CSV table of C-alpha atoms in Angstrom, one decimal:
chain,number,residue,atom,x,y,z
A,1,UNK,CA,-16.1,26.6,116.8
A,2,UNK,CA,-17.1,26.7,113.3
A,3,UNK,CA,-14.6,26.0,110.5
A,4,UNK,CA,-12.3,25.2,113.2
A,5,UNK,CA,-11.9,28.6,114.5
A,6,UNK,CA,-10.4,29.7,117.5
A,7,UNK,CA,-11.0,32.3,120.0
A,8,UNK,CA,-9.7,33.8,123.6
A,9,UNK,CA,-13.1,33.4,126.1
A,10,UNK,CA,-13.2,37.0,128.0
A,11,UNK,CA,-16.2,36.6,130.2
A,12,UNK,CA,-18.6,33.1,130.7
A,13,UNK,CA,-21.4,33.1,133.0
A,14,UNK,CA,-25.0,31.8,133.4
A,15,UNK,CA,-28.1,33.7,132.4
A,16,UNK,CA,-30.5,33.7,135.9
A,17,UNK,CA,-32.5,35.6,134.0
A,18,UNK,CA,-29.5,38.2,133.3
A,19,UNK,CA,-26.2,37.7,132.5
A,20,UNK,CA,-24.4,36.8,135.5
A,21,UNK,CA,-20.2,35.9,135.3
A,22,UNK,CA,-19.2,32.4,136.7
A,23,UNK,CA,-15.8,31.0,137.0
A,24,UNK,CA,-16.7,27.8,135.0
A,25,UNK,CA,-19.8,25.7,133.1
A,26,UNK,CA,-20.1,22.2,133.6
A,27,UNK,CA,-22.1,19.6,131.3
A,28,UNK,CA,-26.0,20.2,131.2
A,29,UNK,CA,-25.5,24.1,132.5
A,30,UNK,CA,-27.2,27.4,130.3
A,31,UNK,CA,-24.6,30.1,129.5
A,32,UNK,CA,-23.0,32.6,127.5
A,33,UNK,CA,-19.4,33.3,126.3
A,34,UNK,CA,-17.9,36.2,125.3
A,35,UNK,CA,-15.1,36.2,122.6
A,36,UNK,CA,-15.1,39.0,120.6
A,37,UNK,CA,-16.6,37.1,117.6
A,38,UNK,CA,-16.8,39.6,114.8
A,39,UNK,CA,-18.4,37.9,112.0
A,40,UNK,CA,-21.9,35.7,112.9
A,41,UNK,CA,-20.2,33.3,110.3
A,42,UNK,CA,-17.9,32.0,113.0
A,43,UNK,CA,-20.9,31.0,115.6
A,44,UNK,CA,-23.7,29.6,113.9
A,45,UNK,CA,-26.7,27.7,115.7
A,46,UNK,CA,-25.3,24.1,116.4
A,47,UNK,CA,-21.4,24.6,116.4
A,48,UNK,CA,-19.6,22.7,119.1
A,49,UNK,CA,-17.3,24.6,121.4
A,50,UNK,CA,-13.9,23.3,122.6
A,51,UNK,CA,-11.3,24.0,124.8
A,52,UNK,CA,-7.7,24.6,123.1
A,53,UNK,CA,-5.8,21.9,125.2
A,54,UNK,CA,-7.8,19.3,125.0
A,55,UNK,CA,-10.2,19.1,121.7
A,56,UNK,CA,-13.2,17.4,120.6
A,57,UNK,CA,-12.1,15.0,118.1
A,58,UNK,CA,-15.4,15.3,116.4
A,59,UNK,CA,-18.4,17.8,116.6
A,60,UNK,CA,-21.5,16.8,118.3
A,61,UNK,CA,-24.3,15.0,116.1
A,62,UNK,CA,-27.7,16.1,115.9
A,63,UNK,CA,-27.1,19.7,114.3
A,64,UNK,CA,-26.9,20.1,110.7
A,65,UNK,CA,-26.7,23.6,108.7
A,66,UNK,CA,-30.1,24.6,107.2
A,67,UNK,CA,-29.7,24.3,103.4
A,68,UNK,CA,-31.8,26.4,101.3
A,69,UNK,CA,-34.1,25.0,98.7
A,70,UNK,CA,-35.7,28.2,97.1
A,71,UNK,CA,-33.8,30.5,95.2
A,72,UNK,CA,-34.3,34.0,93.6
A,73,UNK,CA,-32.3,37.0,92.7
A,74,UNK,CA,-32.4,40.7,94.1
A,75,UNK,CA,-31.3,43.5,92.2
A,76,UNK,CA,-31.3,47.1,93.3
A,77,UNK,CA,-33.8,49.1,90.9
A,78,UNK,CA,-30.9,51.9,91.0
A,79,UNK,CA,-27.5,50.8,90.6
A,80,UNK,CA,-25.7,52.9,93.5
A,81,UNK,CA,-27.8,51.0,96.0
A,82,UNK,CA,-25.9,47.8,95.4
A,83,UNK,CA,-23.9,48.3,98.3
A,84,UNK,CA,-26.7,49.3,100.6
A,85,UNK,CA,-28.1,45.9,99.7
A,86,UNK,CA,-25.2,43.8,100.6
A,87,UNK,CA,-25.0,45.7,104.3
A,88,UNK,CA,-28.8,45.2,104.6
A,89,UNK,CA,-28.4,41.3,103.7
A,90,UNK,CA,-25.6,41.3,106.2
A,91,UNK,CA,-27.2,42.5,109.2
A,92,UNK,CA,-30.3,40.4,108.5
A,93,UNK,CA,-28.2,36.7,108.6
A,94,UNK,CA,-27.0,38.5,111.9
A,95,UNK,CA,-30.4,36.7,113.2
A,96,UNK,CA,-31.3,34.8,110.5
A,97,UNK,CA,-29.0,31.7,109.8
A,98,UNK,CA,-31.1,30.1,107.1
A,99,UNK,CA,-30.9,33.3,105.0
A,100,UNK,CA,-27.6,32.8,102.4
A,101,UNK,CA,-26.5,35.4,99.7
A,102,UNK,CA,-24.1,35.3,96.7
A,103,UNK,CA,-22.6,38.5,94.5
A,104,UNK,CA,-24.7,37.6,90.5
A,105,UNK,CA,-24.2,39.8,87.5
A,106,UNK,CA,-26.9,40.0,84.8
A,107,UNK,CA,-26.4,41.9,81.9
A,108,UNK,CA,-29.9,42.9,82.1
A,109,UNK,CA,-30.5,43.8,85.4
A,110,UNK,CA,-26.6,44.5,86.7
A,111,UNK,CA,-25.3,43.8,89.9
A,112,UNK,CA,-27.4,41.9,92.6
A,113,UNK,CA,-27.4,38.8,94.4
A,114,UNK,CA,-28.1,35.4,94.3
A,115,UNK,CA,-30.3,34.5,97.7
A,116,UNK,CA,-31.3,30.9,98.7
A,117,UNK,CA,-34.5,30.7,101.3
A,118,UNK,CA,-35.9,27.8,103.0
A,119,UNK,CA,-39.5,28.6,101.6
A,120,UNK,CA,-41.6,31.2,99.5
A,121,UNK,CA,-42.8,32.5,102.4
A,122,UNK,CA,-39.0,33.2,104.0
A,123,UNK,CA,-38.5,34.9,100.6
A,124,UNK,CA,-41.9,37.2,100.9
A,125,UNK,CA,-40.5,38.1,104.8
A,126,UNK,CA,-37.0,38.6,103.4
A,127,UNK,CA,-38.0,41.1,100.5
A,128,UNK,CA,-40.7,43.1,102.7
A,129,UNK,CA,-38.0,43.8,105.9
A,130,UNK,CA,-35.4,44.6,103.0
A,131,UNK,CA,-38.2,47.3,101.6
A,132,UNK,CA,-39.1,48.4,104.5
A,133,UNK,CA,-36.4,48.5,106.9
A,134,UNK,CA,-34.2,49.4,104.6
A,135,UNK,CA,-35.4,51.6,102.0
A,136,UNK,CA,-34.7,49.9,99.1
A,137,UNK,CA,-36.4,49.3,95.4
A,138,UNK,CA,-35.9,45.7,94.6
A,139,UNK,CA,-36.3,43.6,91.4
A,140,UNK,CA,-37.2,39.9,92.5
A,141,UNK,CA,-36.2,37.2,89.6
A,142,UNK,CA,-38.8,34.6,89.4
A,143,UNK,CA,-37.9,31.5,92.2
A,144,UNK,CA,-36.0,28.8,91.4
A,145,UNK,CA,-34.9,25.0,93.4
A,146,UNK,CA,-32.3,23.3,93.3
A,147,UNK,CA,-31.3,21.0,90.5
A,148,UNK,CA,-29.0,17.8,90.7
A,149,UNK,CA,-27.6,17.1,87.7
A,150,UNK,CA,-25.8,13.7,87.4
A,151,UNK,CA,-22.8,14.2,84.7
A,152,UNK,CA,-21.0,11.5,82.3
A,153,UNK,CA,-17.8,11.3,84.2
A,154,UNK,CA,-20.2,10.5,87.3
A,155,UNK,CA,-20.0,13.7,89.2
A,156,UNK,CA,-22.8,15.4,90.7
A,157,UNK,CA,-23.3,19.1,90.3
A,158,UNK,CA,-25.8,21.6,92.2
A,159,UNK,CA,-27.4,24.0,89.7
A,160,UNK,CA,-30.1,26.7,91.3
A,161,UNK,CA,-29.6,28.9,88.2
A,162,UNK,CA,-29.8,27.9,84.6
A,163,UNK,CA,-26.8,29.5,83.3
A,164,UNK,CA,-25.1,26.8,85.2
A,165,UNK,CA,-26.3,24.0,83.6
A,166,UNK,CA,-23.9,21.9,82.0
A,167,UNK,CA,-24.1,20.8,78.0
A,168,UNK,CA,-26.6,17.8,76.8
A,169,UNK,CA,-23.5,15.9,76.0
A,170,UNK,CA,-21.9,16.2,79.8
A,171,UNK,CA,-24.9,15.2,81.7
A,172,UNK,CA,-26.7,11.8,81.9
A,173,UNK,CA,-29.8,12.8,83.8
A,174,UNK,CA,-31.4,15.8,85.9
A,175,UNK,CA,-33.0,15.2,89.9
A,176,UNK,CA,-35.7,17.7,91.3
A,177,UNK,CA,-36.7,18.4,94.6
A,178,UNK,CA,-40.1,16.7,95.5
A,179,UNK,CA,-42.4,17.8,98.3
A,180,UNK,CA,-45.0,15.6,100.2
A,181,UNK,CA,-48.1,18.2,100.3
A,182,UNK,CA,-51.4,18.2,102.5
A,183,UNK,CA,-54.1,20.0,101.4
A,184,UNK,CA,-57.3,20.7,103.3
A,185,UNK,CA,-60.3,22.0,101.9
A,186,UNK,CA,-64.3,21.5,102.2
A,187,UNK,CA,-65.2,18.6,99.7
A,188,UNK,CA,-67.1,21.0,97.6
A,189,UNK,CA,-63.6,22.2,96.0
A,190,UNK,CA,-62.3,18.6,96.2
A,191,UNK,CA,-62.4,18.6,92.2
A,192,UNK,CA,-60.9,22.2,91.3
A,193,UNK,CA,-58.1,21.5,93.4
A,194,UNK,CA,-57.4,17.9,92.5
A,195,UNK,CA,-57.1,19.5,88.6
A,196,UNK,CA,-54.9,21.6,89.9
A,197,UNK,CA,-52.4,19.4,91.4
A,198,UNK,CA,-52.8,16.7,88.1
A,199,UNK,CA,-52.1,20.4,85.7
A,200,UNK,CA,-48.7,20.6,88.2
A,201,UNK,CA,-47.4,17.5,87.3
A,202,UNK,CA,-48.8,16.1,90.8
A,203,UNK,CA,-48.8,12.0,92.0
A,204,UNK,CA,-52.2,11.5,93.8
A,205,UNK,CA,-50.9,9.7,96.9
A,206,UNK,CA,-54.8,9.7,99.2
A,207,UNK,CA,-57.4,11.3,100.0
A,208,UNK,CA,-58.9,11.6,103.8
A,209,UNK,CA,-62.3,12.7,105.1
A,210,UNK,CA,-61.6,14.7,108.6
A,211,UNK,CA,-65.4,15.6,108.9
A,212,UNK,CA,-68.4,15.0,107.2
A,213,UNK,CA,-67.3,18.3,105.1
A,214,UNK,CA,-63.9,18.6,105.2
A,215,UNK,CA,-61.0,16.4,103.6
A,216,UNK,CA,-57.3,16.0,103.2
A,217,UNK,CA,-55.7,15.6,100.0
A,218,UNK,CA,-52.3,13.9,100.1
A,219,UNK,CA,-50.0,14.7,96.8
A,220,UNK,CA,-46.4,14.1,96.0
A,221,UNK,CA,-45.1,17.5,93.6
A,222,UNK,CA,-42.2,18.8,91.9
A,223,UNK,CA,-41.0,21.8,94.5
A,224,UNK,CA,-40.7,24.1,91.0
A,225,UNK,CA,-44.3,23.7,90.5
A,226,UNK,CA,-45.5,25.1,93.9
A,227,UNK,CA,-42.5,27.9,93.7
A,228,UNK,CA,-44.7,29.9,91.3
A,229,UNK,CA,-48.5,30.3,92.1
A,230,UNK,CA,-49.4,27.2,93.2
A,231,UNK,CA,-50.9,28.9,96.5
A,232,UNK,CA,-52.5,31.5,95.1
A,233,UNK,CA,-54.1,28.8,92.8
A,234,UNK,CA,-55.4,27.4,95.4
A,235,UNK,CA,-56.9,29.8,97.1
A,236,UNK,CA,-59.0,31.1,94.0
A,237,UNK,CA,-60.2,27.5,93.1
A,238,UNK,CA,-61.5,27.1,97.0
A,239,UNK,CA,-62.8,30.6,97.2
A,240,UNK,CA,-59.4,31.3,99.9
A,241,UNK,CA,-61.2,28.1,101.8
A,242,UNK,CA,-58.7,25.7,101.4
A,243,UNK,CA,-54.9,25.4,103.1
A,244,UNK,CA,-52.2,23.5,102.9
A,245,UNK,CA,-48.8,22.6,104.2
A,246,UNK,CA,-45.2,20.7,102.7
A,247,UNK,CA,-42.4,18.7,103.3
A,248,UNK,CA,-39.4,18.2,101.1
A,249,UNK,CA,-38.9,14.5,100.8
A,250,UNK,CA,-35.7,14.2,98.6
A,251,UNK,CA,-34.7,14.4,95.1
A,252,UNK,CA,-36.5,12.4,91.6
A,253,UNK,CA,-35.0,12.0,87.8
A,254,UNK,CA,-37.5,13.9,85.8
A,255,UNK,CA,-37.0,14.9,82.0
A,256,UNK,CA,-35.9,18.2,82.4
A,257,UNK,CA,-34.4,20.8,79.9
A,258,UNK,CA,-32.7,24.5,79.8
A,259,UNK,CA,-35.1,26.9,77.7
A,260,UNK,CA,-33.4,29.3,76.1
A,261,UNK,CA,-34.8,32.8,74.5
A,262,UNK,CA,-32.8,34.0,71.5
A,263,UNK,CA,-33.4,37.5,69.9
A,264,UNK,CA,-31.8,38.4,66.4
A,265,UNK,CA,-29.8,35.3,67.2
A,266,UNK,CA,-27.9,36.3,70.3
A,267,UNK,CA,-29.4,34.1,73.7
A,268,UNK,CA,-30.6,36.0,76.2
A,269,UNK,CA,-29.6,34.5,79.2
A,270,UNK,CA,-31.7,36.5,81.8
A,271,UNK,CA,-34.7,35.2,79.9
A,272,UNK,CA,-33.5,31.3,80.3
A,273,UNK,CA,-35.1,28.9,82.2
A,274,UNK,CA,-35.6,24.8,83.7
A,275,UNK,CA,-38.4,23.6,82.5
A,276,UNK,CA,-40.4,19.6,82.1
A,277,UNK,CA,-40.1,19.0,78.3
A,278,UNK,CA,-43.9,18.7,78.4
A,279,UNK,CA,-44.3,22.2,79.3
A,280,UNK,CA,-41.6,23.8,77.3
A,281,UNK,CA,-43.4,24.5,74.1
A,282,UNK,CA,-46.1,26.6,76.6
A,283,UNK,CA,-43.8,28.1,78.5
A,284,UNK,CA,-41.4,29.3,75.3
A,285,UNK,CA,-44.4,30.4,73.3
A,286,UNK,CA,-46.4,32.7,76.1
A,287,UNK,CA,-42.7,34.1,76.4
A,288,UNK,CA,-41.9,34.9,72.8
A,289,UNK,CA,-45.0,36.3,72.4
A,290,UNK,CA,-44.5,38.7,75.4
A,291,UNK,CA,-40.8,39.6,74.2
A,292,UNK,CA,-43.2,40.7,70.9
A,293,UNK,CA,-45.2,42.8,72.6
A,294,UNK,CA,-42.7,44.9,74.6
A,295,UNK,CA,-39.2,45.1,72.1
A,296,UNK,CA,-39.4,48.1,70.4
A,297,UNK,CA,-39.6,47.7,66.7
A,298,UNK,CA,-36.1,48.1,64.5
A,299,UNK,CA,-35.6,49.0,61.1
A,300,UNK,CA,-35.2,45.4,60.3
A,301,UNK,CA,-36.5,42.3,61.0
A,302,UNK,CA,-36.1,40.6,64.5
A,303,UNK,CA,-36.6,36.9,64.9
A,304,UNK,CA,-37.9,35.7,68.8
A,305,UNK,CA,-37.1,32.5,69.2
A,306,UNK,CA,-37.3,29.6,72.3
A,307,UNK,CA,-35.1,27.2,71.6
A,308,UNK,CA,-33.9,23.6,73.5
A,309,UNK,CA,-30.3,23.5,72.4
A,310,UNK,CA,-30.0,23.9,68.7
A,311,UNK,CA,-34.2,23.1,68.3
A,312,UNK,CA,-36.4,25.6,68.1
A,313,UNK,CA,-40.0,25.2,69.4
A,314,UNK,CA,-41.6,28.7,69.7
A,315,UNK,CA,-40.7,31.7,66.9
A,316,UNK,CA,-41.9,35.0,66.8
A,317,UNK,CA,-41.0,37.8,64.3
A,318,UNK,CA,-40.8,41.5,65.1
A,319,UNK,CA,-41.7,43.2,61.7
A,320,UNK,CA,-39.0,46.1,60.5
A,321,UNK,CA,-40.0,49.5,60.3
A,322,UNK,CA,-40.6,50.4,56.6
A,323,UNK,CA,-39.1,53.8,55.2
A,324,UNK,CA,-41.0,55.2,51.8
A,325,UNK,CA,-38.1,55.0,49.8
A,326,UNK,CA,-40.2,55.7,46.6
A,327,UNK,CA,-41.6,59.0,47.7
A,328,UNK,CA,-39.2,61.1,45.5
A,329,UNK,CA,-40.3,58.7,42.5
A,330,UNK,CA,-43.0,60.7,40.6
A,331,UNK,CA,-42.9,58.1,37.7
A,332,UNK,CA,-40.8,57.5,34.6
A,333,UNK,CA,-38.8,54.0,34.6
A,334,UNK,CA,-39.8,51.1,36.9
A,335,UNK,CA,-35.7,49.9,37.4
A,336,UNK,CA,-35.2,53.1,39.1
A,337,UNK,CA,-37.8,51.7,41.6
A,338,UNK,CA,-36.1,48.6,41.7
A,339,UNK,CA,-33.2,49.9,41.9
A,340,UNK,CA,-33.9,51.9,45.4
A,341,UNK,CA,-35.6,49.0,46.5
A,342,UNK,CA,-33.1,46.6,46.2
A,343,UNK,CA,-30.4,49.5,47.7
A,344,UNK,CA,-33.2,49.4,50.8
A,345,UNK,CA,-33.0,45.8,51.3
A,346,UNK,CA,-29.2,45.8,51.4
A,347,UNK,CA,-29.0,48.1,53.6
A,348,UNK,CA,-31.8,46.5,56.2
A,349,UNK,CA,-29.7,43.0,55.4
A,350,UNK,CA,-26.5,44.3,56.5
A,351,UNK,CA,-28.1,46.4,59.6
A,352,UNK,CA,-29.3,42.6,60.7
A,353,UNK,CA,-25.8,41.2,60.4
A,354,UNK,CA,-24.3,43.9,62.9
A,355,UNK,CA,-27.4,45.3,64.8
A,356,UNK,CA,-28.0,44.7,68.3
A,357,UNK,CA,-30.9,44.9,70.2
A,358,UNK,CA,-31.5,46.5,73.2
A,359,UNK,CA,-34.0,45.0,75.5
A,360,UNK,CA,-35.6,47.9,77.4
A,361,UNK,CA,-35.9,46.9,81.9
A,362,UNK,CA,-39.3,46.8,81.7
A,363,UNK,CA,-39.4,43.7,79.5
A,364,UNK,CA,-37.8,41.9,81.8
A,365,UNK,CA,-40.0,42.5,84.8
A,366,UNK,CA,-42.8,41.6,82.4
A,367,UNK,CA,-41.2,38.6,81.1
A,368,UNK,CA,-40.4,37.6,85.0
A,369,UNK,CA,-44.1,38.2,85.8
A,370,UNK,CA,-44.8,36.0,83.3
A,371,UNK,CA,-42.9,33.2,84.2
A,372,UNK,CA,-44.5,33.5,87.7
A,373,UNK,CA,-47.3,32.5,86.1
A,374,UNK,CA,-47.0,29.8,83.4
A,375,UNK,CA,-44.0,27.5,85.2
C-alpha cells in the first residue's frame, strides 16, 4: 500500500457487474478489496498491493503521482469558514487525487490554503465546486507556477510562492516550466495571435496549414505567461474562433526576479511576485499606481515602491492630508506662523516614523486582479 501501510483485507471479490465475494484473486483479474482504509491518502491510484508474508521488493512500474503545475491561494471571505473550507477540500480530494492543498497564512487575507492543480481548467472546476456545492465565499489569489531555484550550495529548491524564494546571494539561477502550445486559428487571425505569442515570451516553432483557411501555430511558451489571461486574449484576438492545447515539456533557466512592494518602507509579502526581468518595470509601475488609488490617505506622506532587492524600480507617493494650522492666525508677526508650520512638520515626521499603514481588503483584491492582467 502507499507509504508501506499494512491492513487486513476483510473481503475480496470481483465485479460482474455487482460485487461478488471470492476466495482469491489471480494475476490479470479485476476485483476489489475491503480493508477499512479510513484515509484516501493510503490508497491512491497506481499503488501496488502485495501480501504481508510475501512482500514485493519494489512497486510495479508505470504509475507516478500526479504533479500539480498551477498553484493559487484559497482564502475564505469569512474567517469562521476556515474549517468548512478544510473539510470541503478534503471531500473533493476523495475523488480527485490530483488536488493538493496545505495550510497557508497571509497577513492580508488571514488563514487559508495553498492549492495545487493540474492546470487552469482544473483550478476553475475546483473553485466552482467549492462555491456551488459547499456554499463558500472564496478569495482566490493570482495563479502561479512552480519554479526551481539552483542554490549556491548545489541544492535545488522548488518554490511555488514568492515568499519562499531564497535570497539573491544564495541562488545561482532560477528555472521555470515551459509548455509546448498548439494554436488552431483561421488564417485571418494569424497576425494578432503571433503578436500575442511574442508578447508572452513565446518561441515560435512552426506553422502548418491544416486546410486552405485554417492554420496550426506551434510555440514554446513559459507556463507562467499562460496561467494568466492568455486564453482570454487568444479568444479576444480571434473573435472566439481560435483554440489551443498544451503539454509541459520541462524546465529552462530564465532571467527571473522577485518583485517586492513596500508601503511606507514596510514590505508587503502578500503582494510579492516573481516576474521576468524585462517585465518587472511594467508590472511594478502598474501595481504602485493601482495601490495609490486604493490606499486611503493619512496625515503623513506614504511612499509606495516596487523593488528588486534594494533597488527601487517604480515609485508613487500618496500625499498627506493637510490640516490648516494657520486658520486661527488673523495676522501679526510671520514668526508665529512659521513656528506653527514647523511644529506641524515635526509632528508629521514623528507620525511617519511610528505610523503603520493598513492596506484595505479591496486593495488586495484589486491588485490580485491586476496581477492576472499584467503578468
